[in-house]
Amino acid sequence: MQRKIYLEDIPLDEAWAVFRQALTPAGLWQPLPSETIPLAEAPGRVTASPVWARLSAPHYHASAMDGYAVRAQDTVGATETRPIQLNLIPPDQPDAAPRPVLPINTGQPLPTWANAVIMIEHTQPVPGGIEIRAAVPPWHHVRAMGEDMVATELVLPANHRLRPVDLGALAGSGHASVAVYRQPRVAILPTGSELVTVEQAAAAGPRPGQIIEYNSLVLAAQVAQWGGRPTRWPITPDKLDAIQAAVATAAREHDLLLINAGSSAGSEDYTAHVVQNLGQLLVHGVAARPGHPVILGLIHAGDGRAVPVIGVPGYPVSAALTGELFVEPLLAHWQGQPPYQPPTLTATLTRKLVSPTGDDDFVRVAVGQVGDKVMATPISRGAGVITSLVRADGLVRIPRFSEGADAGQQVTVHLYRSPAEIARTIVAIGSHDLTLDLLAQFLAAKGEGLRLSSANVGSLGGLIALRRGEAHLAGSHLLDPDSGEYNLSYVRRYLPETPVVLVTLVGREQGWMVRPGNPLGLAGWGDVANPDVRLVNRQRGAGTRVLLDYELGRRGIDPAGIAGYEREEYTHLAVAAAVASGTADAGLGIRAAARALQLDFVPLTHERYDLVIPQAYYHSELLRPLLALLYDAQFRAAVATMPGYDVGPMGNVIREA
Amino acid sequence: MQRKIYLEDIPLDEAWAVFRQALTPAGLWQPLPSETIPLAEAPGRVTASPVWARLSAPHYHASAMDGYAVRAQDTVGATETRPIQLNLIPPDQPDAAPRPVLPINTGQPLPTWANAVIMIEHTQPVPGGIEIRAAVPPWHHVRAMGEDMVATELVLPANHRLRPVDLGALAGSGHASVAVYRQPRVAILPTGSELVTVEQAAAAGPRPGQIIEYNSLVLAAQVAQWGGRPTRWPITPDKLDAIQAAVATAAREHDLLLINAGSSAGSEDYTAHVVQNLGQLLVHGVAARPGHPVILGLIHAGDGRAVPVIGVPGYPVSAALTGELFVEPLLAHWQGQPPYQPPTLTATLTRKLVSPTGDDDFVRVAVGQVGDKVMATPISRGAGVITSLVRADGLVRIPRFSEGADAGQQVTVHLYRSPAEIARTIVAIGSHDLTLDLLAQFLAAKGEGLRLSSANVGSLGGLIALRRGEAHLAGSHLLDPDSGEYNLSYVRRYLPETPVVLVTLVGREQGWMVRPGNPLGLAGWGDVANPDVRLVNRQRGAGTRVLLDYELGRRGIDPAGIAGYEREEYTHLAVAAAVASGTADAGLGIRAAARALQLDFVPLTHERYDLVIPQAYYHSELLRPLLALLYDAQFRAAVATMPGYDVGPMGNVIREA
């Protein structure tokens, strides 16, 4: 097996400097050539040269009103008590009568003898003409030639991205077409013997080891969004010759090649070899996470052109981020634009971040505006977790050598959503329940742009987040071992100074999730102590963990004797997935999670799942639509169809602050 | 001639209420039906229903690293000094050796017997296997099944506009297609006998009275930007039957009709009649400026469907604004989205605004960040001035009955550009010169996103704007009658407390602009007093006006005796246009303006045109690229090609603060 470590590991800005230095002499660090296209095709394209007005606009003196063309001097002296009569004449015969007038509509050319327009509303018809009761100054209600644009004037500069109104200015100044930069043609080449297409995966279900190839979809959509024209190549298996042939072909008709993946240094990572064989390997390995194994190079196309190539890492988050860090700035520059600058926001980090020293660390965060504070909560760091990008509201860049950032620190968030969207986001931190997903769904269906962002940190974590002012509400199902009651004593203990309202979201069954047929025959709480049973547990502070510990304690069972007690997952579904995949035999969870993964369920108890909501937010405009859903028949019916849920107590206010 | 006044004149929100009330029972105030499309076509579309994961992701336990699959329990006890040997086995034969290991690459499935992965970097090859010097915990470097998404989990809610990364999450959870709302099909019908196409106008040059039809281009681009599919209809002349036939045909295959224009109440405005004849006229006239004569209605399509119709006013600014006020919210709602909320900014109004009482007044403004102040300067109010929208950075809405806003008042600007773009805008207020257009052009060509926004208020106005902190620089060519010197004495008088730098932009010729052949034979300054000569003048405070007054004063000529002395224009080109169109015989101006409109030029004097720049901005990063252009050979050459310009003094620093 041929193995090697990364060739280099250079900082992001150095990687760009090396890339630019190679692109410049090849004539590749400048806007693409221009092409002239009809205006109708031009929105979103970028002007390649300044556009000067060929015509004035208006190109003649035009009436600005429906009314009458007059000579201003004929109207002098008209008053309410001394109206003046003006006389209708045939067009272009101003001498046919004294004080001539001619009806004129908006936009019509002013007769050469006239120099003003009187609005129809300010006239009275009289035999042979009209009567007016006020004088008008010269050029009144006339749109003078050139009022909008004068021929030869600069209409639009070069490097201007065309918006709808710009088309109007171009057309109005005599242009039917416009010179714009050619769109960058970008070939995206997925490589990998383990890859299957999205269509294959959806049709047949992928086998273990098969990876659904969707990076090319994401990269193509990014390229299109950034003004390029993407071409998705079919999957090439991990064979040097095959990849080399595909790359050589693609280089002929494209401005940029994205090879995904094989950019790392594994036994079947061929991208670096291909780039070396067909051209010049400039950078292999960038000190950025995710996105580390990036390759930058130049391919010599058969026609003498050099074609830039980017080896894009295979992990989906790394791939998307490589798009943002390398592809976007290049496409922007080829269109005469500066790199995209996302809107930024300063936010308070809710958790400590430890970053690999030496790397620029790009951390996806959820951003919420809670009260007057803006909080940024890091989302899963895994480069393989595409949902971390889907759920992210923005990116925090932790610079290399800073080793991370502390909780409570102010950080700059580069936003994926507008500040307005963030202001309409309800932040839920706490216990996970599938009903929250449904709530998110019903909220979005209102079409008012409201969003529910939920982070799963367990019930206790939720109460602590409320105390820190990081969330609008927390889902909680914490059983008090002394009183047998839910949540109330915990709220008193953890939120002594915050007036909160407790509203029941749902009642639900908890029990053992086991493989179909319950092969180990679990029945009651105590069976988890059976040495053959490998448990998968929930994390500390989760209501389900509290419940398990409570029941074990009542029975005098020592957790240290339970296999797998230390293995922690953060959601019911993750626990169910562990059982379904055979890496554990049992986990405590809700019936719906067992059902979702076709597991059997051994019911043990019923519990109450409440929403804990600080009073200030309970009465806020932001939360009103969410709370209204608890009494919405459609929402209740949707929850009731999920197994193990009891909507009877939904909306009960347990504690009114 | 059939004439009538507007049917109604109702407030914007009432018009919307009437429209919604009619749309709702017809099933037209809800998202459009859904269609299922492949993921590759889905970016920018909006989910019509929630998407739940069909597969977990990963769908198997996958190695997260290149390395070796192991059993964690076999690694216990390994240290630097006491390495443990693990033994290579054939795949799926864990019992072939004690402490088995199997090489594994990133993404490959973990063998069922293994529960952890050791990175290749942390191993030493030995005969028959590898040696390790540290233990690993269970599930180390394993991407557990469902780490990203668990089957049945909510991947995306309904009403979500799909971004590139969302495609990854959809594909990764087993979807090859997605249900999205059908795109609204919007027919745009230009009507008007006076209209000519953009192509006709560009090819032949329009005749007086002919109007270049470009609203349909602007509306179509708006519709596409807002997620609709526009169809531009050919121009229909002003004939009731013809328009009616076109509307009836378009109604059959579209969700929305935009008729442009004929929405007013002139003699040839048929839209209201057409809507009445084919359906229901709901609103005729909205109390908003620009955009007053809007029509809202429903057309009964032959197939029993009702189709909303919007009569769009003809003036280009009104048409574009009608798009924003009526078309965008409707298209957004049909896609399950709230109406677009532009980013906003609070700014200080630089000039008093007088608004028509009773109307919501939408004022285009230029926004500039000068020092720590954000200033909003109103742009021309004319509904026919499309460049007012092109140049606008945002819109200020003056609510009805407020009658306007005062200079210095704080207003909310709904931005057309991002705050970042605005921060990169250099604000020039002062005298107009064609060189400023070139400067803007060269600045844009740098591709760094820098913009020069210039407002033409004359030299004195520019100095006053500097004093008020409204501009970064002012172009000025003010002759001191006492010293015969330029600008210095004015700067001392108007900016006594602001240290400014004076840099010469260019030297230039001033003279009479006259019709070709100079029919009235103007030669010197005094000839303007000839009673046959109709002057067109510049506004008070313009350097050119100061120059004229100075020369008249020297000659004892009374301005009151000069025909047209009161007629004021704001730019050299506007003065030239007045002469070219025959409404004036002479105007004082620069040679380049005369040349631009093919006028003759009678040179009278040379003058110096300086940039007046407060010291703080002269040394700022923002202005550096602009100032560098004054010494740029290409820029100087470009200016030198313009007639009447002398680049010799360009870049001379007259006064260093």
Short mmCIF file of N, CA, C and O in Angstrom, two decimals, chain A residues 3 50 54 59-61 64 66 105-106 109 120 139 143 147-149 152-153 157-159 163-164 168 175 206-207 209-210 214 225 266-267 315 338 384-387 390-391 441 444-445 447 581 583 596, chain B residues 3 50 54 59-61 64 66 105-106 109 120 139 143 147-149 152-153 157-159 163-164 168 198 202 206-207 209-210 214 225 266-267 315 338 384-387 390-391 441 444-445 447 581 583 596:
data_model
loop_
_atom_site.label_atom_id
_atom_site.label_comp_id
_atom_site.label_asym_id
_atom_site.label_seq_id
_atom_site.Cartn_x
_atom_site.Cartn_y
_atom_site.Cartn_z
N ARG A 3 1.59 4.84 0.84
CA ARG A 3 1.08 5.82 1.80
C ARG A 3 2.04 6.97 1.93
O ARG A 3 3.25 6.79 1.91
N PRO A 50 -17.04 50.17 -19.64
CA PRO A 50 -18.02 51.19 -19.28
C PRO A 50 -19.04 51.33 -20.41
O PRO A 50 -18.73 51.09 -21.57
N ARG A 54 -25.72 56.33 -25.72
CA ARG A 54 -25.72 56.61 -27.16
C ARG A 54 -26.82 57.59 -27.51
O ARG A 54 -26.72 58.32 -28.50
N HIS A 59 -35.23 61.44 -25.46
CA HIS A 59 -34.49 61.90 -26.63
C HIS A 59 -35.20 63.04 -27.35
O HIS A 59 -34.82 63.43 -28.44
N TYR A 60 -36.23 63.59 -26.70
CA TYR A 60 -36.97 64.76 -27.22
C TYR A 60 -37.65 65.39 -26.01
O TYR A 60 -37.73 64.77 -24.94
N HIS A 61 -38.13 66.64 -26.16
CA HIS A 61 -38.88 67.27 -25.07
C HIS A 61 -40.24 66.61 -25.00
O HIS A 61 -41.00 66.63 -25.97
N ALA A 64 -44.95 65.69 -19.59
CA ALA A 64 -44.88 64.85 -18.40
C ALA A 64 -46.28 64.57 -17.86
O ALA A 64 -46.42 63.89 -16.85
N ASP A 66 -50.81 64.33 -18.89
CA ASP A 66 -51.91 64.44 -19.85
C ASP A 66 -52.46 65.86 -19.70
O ASP A 66 -52.80 66.28 -18.59
N ASN A 105 -50.69 64.06 -24.62
CA ASN A 105 -50.66 63.01 -23.60
C ASN A 105 -49.26 62.86 -23.04
O ASN A 105 -48.27 63.27 -23.67
N THR A 106 -49.20 62.22 -21.89
CA THR A 106 -47.91 61.94 -21.26
C THR A 106 -46.99 61.24 -22.25
O THR A 106 -47.40 60.27 -22.89
N PRO A 109 -44.35 64.21 -27.80
CA PRO A 109 -43.38 65.30 -27.96
C PRO A 109 -44.08 66.66 -27.91
O PRO A 109 -45.17 66.83 -28.42
N ILE A 120 -54.58 68.56 -17.49
CA ILE A 120 -55.99 68.53 -17.85
C ILE A 120 -56.87 68.97 -16.68
O ILE A 120 -57.86 69.69 -16.85
N TRP A 139 -41.37 75.53 -19.32
CA TRP A 139 -40.86 74.17 -19.04
C TRP A 139 -41.62 73.45 -17.94
O TRP A 139 -41.21 72.43 -17.45
N ARG A 143 -40.73 67.10 -19.64
CA ARG A 143 -39.52 66.33 -19.38
C ARG A 143 -38.53 66.72 -20.47
O ARG A 143 -38.65 66.29 -21.62
N GLU A 147 -33.14 64.86 -19.61
CA GLU A 147 -33.43 64.96 -18.17
C GLU A 147 -32.87 63.76 -17.42
O GLU A 147 -32.34 63.86 -16.32
N ASP A 148 -33.01 62.59 -18.03
CA ASP A 148 -32.56 61.35 -17.38
C ASP A 148 -31.08 61.09 -17.69
O ASP A 148 -30.26 61.00 -16.80
N MET A 149 -30.77 61.01 -18.97
CA MET A 149 -29.38 60.79 -19.39
C MET A 149 -29.10 61.65 -20.61
O MET A 149 -29.97 61.80 -21.48
N THR A 152 -23.57 60.46 -24.43
CA THR A 152 -22.14 60.44 -24.11
C THR A 152 -21.87 60.29 -22.61
O THR A 152 -20.74 60.06 -22.22
N GLU A 153 -22.90 60.46 -21.79
CA GLU A 153 -22.73 60.35 -20.34
C GLU A 153 -22.41 58.90 -19.95
O GLU A 153 -22.82 57.96 -20.63
N PRO A 157 -20.45 51.91 -15.08
CA PRO A 157 -19.02 51.64 -15.20
C PRO A 157 -18.80 50.16 -15.54
O PRO A 157 -19.73 49.36 -15.53
N ALA A 158 -17.58 49.83 -15.84
CA ALA A 158 -17.21 48.41 -15.98
C ALA A 158 -17.29 47.74 -14.62
O ALA A 158 -17.40 48.42 -13.60
N ASN A 159 -17.28 46.43 -14.62
CA ASN A 159 -17.28 45.65 -13.37
C ASN A 159 -18.54 45.84 -12.55
O ASN A 159 -18.53 45.70 -11.33
N ARG A 163 -28.35 44.69 -12.56
CA ARG A 163 -29.61 44.48 -11.84
C ARG A 163 -30.76 44.82 -12.79
O ARG A 163 -30.53 45.43 -13.84
N PRO A 164 -31.98 44.45 -12.43
CA PRO A 164 -33.09 44.74 -13.33
C PRO A 164 -33.14 46.20 -13.80
O PRO A 164 -33.26 46.46 -15.00
N GLY A 168 -32.94 48.87 -17.80
CA GLY A 168 -33.71 50.03 -18.24
C GLY A 168 -32.81 51.17 -18.67
O GLY A 168 -33.03 51.80 -19.71
N HIS A 175 -28.92 51.23 -26.01
CA HIS A 175 -28.22 49.96 -26.14
C HIS A 175 -29.20 48.80 -26.16
O HIS A 175 -30.10 48.73 -25.33
N PRO A 206 -27.96 2.55 -0.66
CA PRO A 206 -26.53 2.25 -0.81
C PRO A 206 -26.09 1.13 0.13
O PRO A 206 -26.68 0.94 1.19
N ARG A 207 -25.10 0.36 -0.28
CA ARG A 207 -24.54 -0.68 0.57
C ARG A 207 -23.49 -0.05 1.50
O ARG A 207 -22.95 1.01 1.18
N GLY A 209 -20.20 1.12 2.91
CA GLY A 209 -18.96 1.42 2.19
C GLY A 209 -19.22 2.24 0.94
O GLY A 209 -18.31 2.92 0.46
N GLN A 210 -20.45 2.17 0.43
CA GLN A 210 -20.76 3.05 -0.71
C GLN A 210 -21.05 4.44 -0.18
O GLN A 210 -21.73 4.60 0.83
N TYR A 214 -22.60 13.49 -3.59
CA TYR A 214 -23.41 14.71 -3.73
C TYR A 214 -22.57 15.98 -3.69
O TYR A 214 -23.09 17.07 -3.89
N GLN A 225 -24.23 29.86 -8.44
CA GLN A 225 -24.56 31.01 -7.60
C GLN A 225 -23.51 32.10 -7.72
O GLN A 225 -23.82 33.29 -7.63
N GLY A 266 -3.96 9.41 0.97
CA GLY A 266 -4.24 8.00 1.20
C GLY A 266 -3.76 7.15 0.04
O GLY A 266 -3.22 7.65 -0.96
N SER A 267 -3.99 5.84 0.16
CA SER A 267 -3.47 4.91 -0.85
C SER A 267 -4.18 5.09 -2.19
O SER A 267 -3.64 4.73 -3.23
N TYR A 315 -14.71 15.22 2.29
CA TYR A 315 -15.73 15.45 3.30
C TYR A 315 -16.62 16.61 2.88
O TYR A 315 -16.13 17.64 2.42
N PRO A 338 -14.67 41.99 -6.42
CA PRO A 338 -13.93 41.59 -5.22
C PRO A 338 -14.57 40.31 -4.67
O PRO A 338 -15.71 40.02 -4.99
N GLY A 384 -17.61 15.72 8.21
CA GLY A 384 -18.53 14.89 7.46
C GLY A 384 -19.98 15.22 7.73
O GLY A 384 -20.88 14.64 7.12
N VAL A 385 -20.22 16.18 8.63
CA VAL A 385 -21.59 16.46 9.05
C VAL A 385 -22.16 17.61 8.22
O VAL A 385 -22.06 18.77 8.58
N ILE A 386 -22.77 17.27 7.08
CA ILE A 386 -23.29 18.30 6.18
C ILE A 386 -24.38 19.11 6.87
O ILE A 386 -24.53 20.30 6.63
N THR A 387 -25.14 18.47 7.78
CA THR A 387 -26.20 19.23 8.45
C THR A 387 -25.62 20.35 9.32
O THR A 387 -26.33 21.30 9.64
N VAL A 390 -25.93 23.04 6.99
CA VAL A 390 -27.33 23.35 6.73
C VAL A 390 -27.91 24.15 7.88
O VAL A 390 -28.66 25.10 7.70
N ARG A 391 -27.54 23.77 9.11
CA ARG A 391 -28.11 24.43 10.29
C ARG A 391 -27.36 25.70 10.66
O ARG A 391 -27.83 26.48 11.48
N GLN A 441 -41.47 22.60 11.74
CA GLN A 441 -42.10 22.42 10.46
C GLN A 441 -43.39 23.25 10.34
O GLN A 441 -43.62 23.96 9.38
N ALA A 444 -42.55 26.97 10.08
CA ALA A 444 -42.09 27.35 8.75
C ALA A 444 -43.25 27.40 7.78
O ALA A 444 -43.29 28.24 6.88
N ALA A 445 -44.23 26.50 7.98
CA ALA A 445 -45.35 26.42 7.03
C ALA A 445 -46.22 27.66 7.08
O ALA A 445 -47.00 27.91 6.16
N GLY A 447 -45.22 30.49 6.61
CA GLY A 447 -44.75 31.38 5.55
C GLY A 447 -44.44 32.78 6.01
O GLY A 447 -44.41 33.71 5.23
N SER A 581 -27.89 -0.50 14.59
CA SER A 581 -26.68 -0.92 13.89
C SER A 581 -25.99 -2.07 14.60
O SER A 581 -24.96 -2.56 14.15
N THR A 583 -24.45 -2.05 17.51
CA THR A 583 -23.32 -1.76 18.39
C THR A 583 -23.77 -1.65 19.84
O THR A 583 -22.94 -1.46 20.72
N ALA A 596 -39.15 4.75 14.57
CA ALA A 596 -38.52 5.37 13.40
C ALA A 596 -37.48 4.44 12.79
O ALA A 596 -37.34 4.35 11.57
N ARG B 3 -62.01 61.26 -21.49
CA ARG B 3 -61.07 61.55 -20.40
C ARG B 3 -61.76 61.30 -19.07
O ARG B 3 -62.91 61.60 -18.89
N PRO B 50 -42.18 19.32 4.19
CA PRO B 50 -40.99 18.99 4.95
C PRO B 50 -40.30 17.78 4.33
O PRO B 50 -40.96 16.94 3.71
N ARG B 54 -34.65 9.68 4.61
CA ARG B 54 -34.99 8.30 4.23
C ARG B 54 -33.87 7.35 4.63
O ARG B 54 -34.10 6.19 4.88
N HIS B 59 -24.73 5.87 6.52
CA HIS B 59 -25.69 4.77 6.62
C HIS B 59 -25.01 3.50 7.13
O HIS B 59 -25.60 2.42 7.09
N TYR B 60 -23.78 3.65 7.61
CA TYR B 60 -23.03 2.54 8.20
C TYR B 60 -21.93 3.16 9.07
O TYR B 60 -21.65 4.36 8.95
N HIS B 61 -21.33 2.37 9.95
CA HIS B 61 -20.22 2.89 10.74
C HIS B 61 -19.00 3.03 9.83
O HIS B 61 -18.55 2.04 9.25
N ALA B 64 -13.23 7.31 10.01
CA ALA B 64 -13.08 8.75 9.81
C ALA B 64 -11.66 9.11 9.41
O ALA B 64 -11.35 10.27 9.21
N ASP B 66 -7.67 7.52 7.56
CA ASP B 66 -6.88 6.45 6.98
C ASP B 66 -6.09 5.82 8.11
O ASP B 66 -5.39 6.52 8.85
N ASN B 105 -9.42 2.71 4.98
CA ASN B 105 -9.32 4.10 4.50
C ASN B 105 -10.52 4.90 4.97
O ASN B 105 -11.55 4.34 5.33
N THR B 106 -10.36 6.19 4.91
CA THR B 106 -11.44 7.09 5.28
C THR B 106 -12.70 6.72 4.50
O THR B 106 -12.65 6.55 3.28
N PRO B 109 -16.27 1.00 5.49
CA PRO B 109 -17.06 0.51 6.62
C PRO B 109 -16.19 -0.21 7.63
O PRO B 109 -15.27 -0.95 7.26
N ILE B 120 -3.09 6.11 10.83
CA ILE B 120 -1.85 5.57 10.27
C ILE B 120 -0.62 6.22 10.90
O ILE B 120 0.39 5.57 11.17
N TRP B 139 -14.98 3.58 19.65
CA TRP B 139 -15.60 4.54 18.70
C TRP B 139 -14.67 5.68 18.33
O TRP B 139 -15.08 6.66 17.74
N ARG B 143 -16.97 7.36 12.32
CA ARG B 143 -18.19 8.15 12.11
C ARG B 143 -19.35 7.17 12.27
O ARG B 143 -19.62 6.36 11.39
N GLU B 147 -24.50 9.69 12.50
CA GLU B 147 -23.81 10.85 13.11
C GLU B 147 -24.33 12.16 12.52
O GLU B 147 -24.50 13.16 13.21
N ASP B 148 -24.56 12.15 11.22
CA ASP B 148 -25.01 13.36 10.54
C ASP B 148 -26.54 13.46 10.59
O ASP B 148 -27.10 14.41 11.12
N MET B 149 -27.21 12.47 10.07
CA MET B 149 -28.67 12.44 10.08
C MET B 149 -29.13 11.03 10.39
O MET B 149 -28.52 10.06 9.92
N THR B 152 -35.64 9.21 9.29
CA THR B 152 -36.90 9.75 9.81
C THR B 152 -36.75 11.16 10.39
O THR B 152 -37.73 11.82 10.65
N GLU B 153 -35.53 11.61 10.59
CA GLU B 153 -35.31 12.95 11.14
C GLU B 153 -35.73 14.02 10.13
O GLU B 153 -35.67 13.79 8.92
N PRO B 157 -37.39 21.86 6.65
CA PRO B 157 -38.82 22.13 6.76
C PRO B 157 -39.38 22.59 5.40
O PRO B 157 -38.62 22.80 4.45
N ALA B 158 -40.68 22.68 5.33
CA ALA B 158 -41.30 23.28 4.14
C ALA B 158 -40.94 24.77 4.10
O ALA B 158 -40.44 25.32 5.08
N ASN B 159 -41.16 25.38 2.96
CA ASN B 159 -40.97 26.83 2.80
C ASN B 159 -39.51 27.24 2.96
O ASN B 159 -39.22 28.36 3.37
N ARG B 163 -30.43 26.11 -0.76
CA ARG B 163 -29.08 26.61 -0.99
C ARG B 163 -28.21 25.43 -1.42
O ARG B 163 -28.60 24.28 -1.25
N PRO B 164 -27.01 25.71 -1.91
CA PRO B 164 -26.15 24.60 -2.34
C PRO B 164 -25.99 23.50 -1.29
O PRO B 164 -26.18 22.33 -1.58
N GLY B 168 -26.85 18.81 -0.55
CA GLY B 168 -26.05 17.76 0.05
C GLY B 168 -26.83 17.01 1.11
O GLY B 168 -26.82 15.77 1.16
N VAL B 198 -36.48 47.82 -27.94
CA VAL B 198 -35.10 48.19 -27.67
C VAL B 198 -34.25 47.98 -28.92
O VAL B 198 -33.41 48.81 -29.26
N ALA B 202 -32.22 50.82 -30.94
CA ALA B 202 -30.77 50.78 -31.05
C ALA B 202 -30.33 50.76 -32.51
O ALA B 202 -29.30 51.32 -32.87
N PRO B 206 -34.70 56.24 -32.22
CA PRO B 206 -36.14 56.48 -32.13
C PRO B 206 -36.49 57.89 -32.62
O PRO B 206 -35.68 58.81 -32.49
N ARG B 207 -37.68 58.05 -33.17
CA ARG B 207 -38.16 59.38 -33.56
C ARG B 207 -38.78 60.07 -32.36
O ARG B 207 -39.20 59.41 -31.41
N GLY B 209 -41.33 61.32 -29.87
CA GLY B 209 -42.64 60.75 -29.57
C GLY B 209 -42.60 59.25 -29.41
O GLY B 209 -43.45 58.67 -28.75
N GLN B 210 -41.60 58.60 -30.04
CA GLN B 210 -41.44 57.16 -29.84
C GLN B 210 -40.77 56.92 -28.50
O GLN B 210 -39.83 57.63 -28.12
N TYR B 214 -38.71 49.48 -22.48
CA TYR B 214 -37.77 48.65 -21.71
C TYR B 214 -38.34 48.23 -20.36
O TYR B 214 -37.71 47.47 -19.65
N GLN B 225 -35.69 37.32 -10.77
CA GLN B 225 -34.95 37.47 -9.51
C GLN B 225 -35.79 37.02 -8.33
O GLN B 225 -35.26 36.50 -7.34
N GLY B 266 -55.80 58.45 -19.03
CA GLY B 266 -55.72 59.26 -20.23
C GLY B 266 -56.63 58.72 -21.33
O GLY B 266 -57.30 57.69 -21.16
N SER B 267 -56.59 59.41 -22.45
CA SER B 267 -57.52 59.04 -23.53
C SER B 267 -57.19 57.69 -24.12
O SER B 267 -58.04 57.04 -24.70
N TYR B 315 -44.26 55.07 -16.37
CA TYR B 315 -42.98 55.67 -16.04
C TYR B 315 -42.05 54.61 -15.45
O TYR B 315 -42.46 53.83 -14.60
N PRO B 338 -42.14 35.02 3.25
CA PRO B 338 -42.58 36.38 3.59
C PRO B 338 -42.03 37.35 2.56
O PRO B 338 -41.09 37.00 1.84
N GLY B 384 -39.79 59.51 -14.28
CA GLY B 384 -39.26 59.10 -15.57
C GLY B 384 -37.75 58.91 -15.57
O GLY B 384 -37.17 58.52 -16.58
N VAL B 385 -37.12 59.18 -14.44
CA VAL B 385 -35.66 59.20 -14.41
C VAL B 385 -35.15 57.85 -13.91
O VAL B 385 -34.94 57.64 -12.71
N ILE B 386 -34.95 56.91 -14.83
CA ILE B 386 -34.53 55.56 -14.45
C ILE B 386 -33.18 55.59 -13.77
O ILE B 386 -32.89 54.80 -12.87
N THR B 387 -32.32 56.56 -14.16
CA THR B 387 -31.01 56.62 -13.52
C THR B 387 -31.12 56.95 -12.03
O THR B 387 -30.19 56.67 -11.28
N VAL B 390 -31.00 53.60 -10.74
CA VAL B 390 -29.68 53.00 -10.98
C VAL B 390 -28.69 53.53 -9.96
O VAL B 390 -27.86 52.81 -9.43
N ARG B 391 -28.76 54.83 -9.69
CA ARG B 391 -27.79 55.45 -8.78
C ARG B 391 -28.17 55.31 -7.33
O ARG B 391 -27.37 55.59 -6.45
N GLN B 441 -15.05 55.26 -13.49
CA GLN B 441 -14.84 54.12 -14.36
C GLN B 441 -13.52 53.42 -14.05
O GLN B 441 -13.46 52.20 -13.89
N ALA B 444 -13.74 51.60 -10.73
CA ALA B 444 -14.49 50.34 -10.82
C ALA B 444 -13.65 49.27 -11.51
O ALA B 444 -13.72 48.09 -11.17
N ALA B 445 -12.84 49.70 -12.47
CA ALA B 445 -12.05 48.74 -13.25
C ALA B 445 -10.99 48.05 -12.40
O ALA B 445 -10.47 47.02 -12.78
N GLY B 447 -11.61 46.51 -9.87
CA GLY B 447 -12.19 45.25 -9.41
C GLY B 447 -12.10 45.04 -7.92
O GLY B 447 -12.19 43.92 -7.44
N SER B 581 -31.18 70.92 -28.44
CA SER B 581 -32.59 70.71 -28.76
C SER B 581 -33.25 71.98 -29.25
O SER B 581 -34.42 72.00 -29.59
N THR B 583 -33.91 74.75 -27.60
CA THR B 583 -34.67 75.57 -26.65
C THR B 583 -33.84 76.70 -26.07
O THR B 583 -34.33 77.52 -25.32
N ALA B 596 -19.65 66.51 -27.13
CA ALA B 596 -20.47 65.32 -26.91
C ALA B 596 -21.78 65.41 -27.65
O ALA B 596 -22.28 64.42 -28.19
#
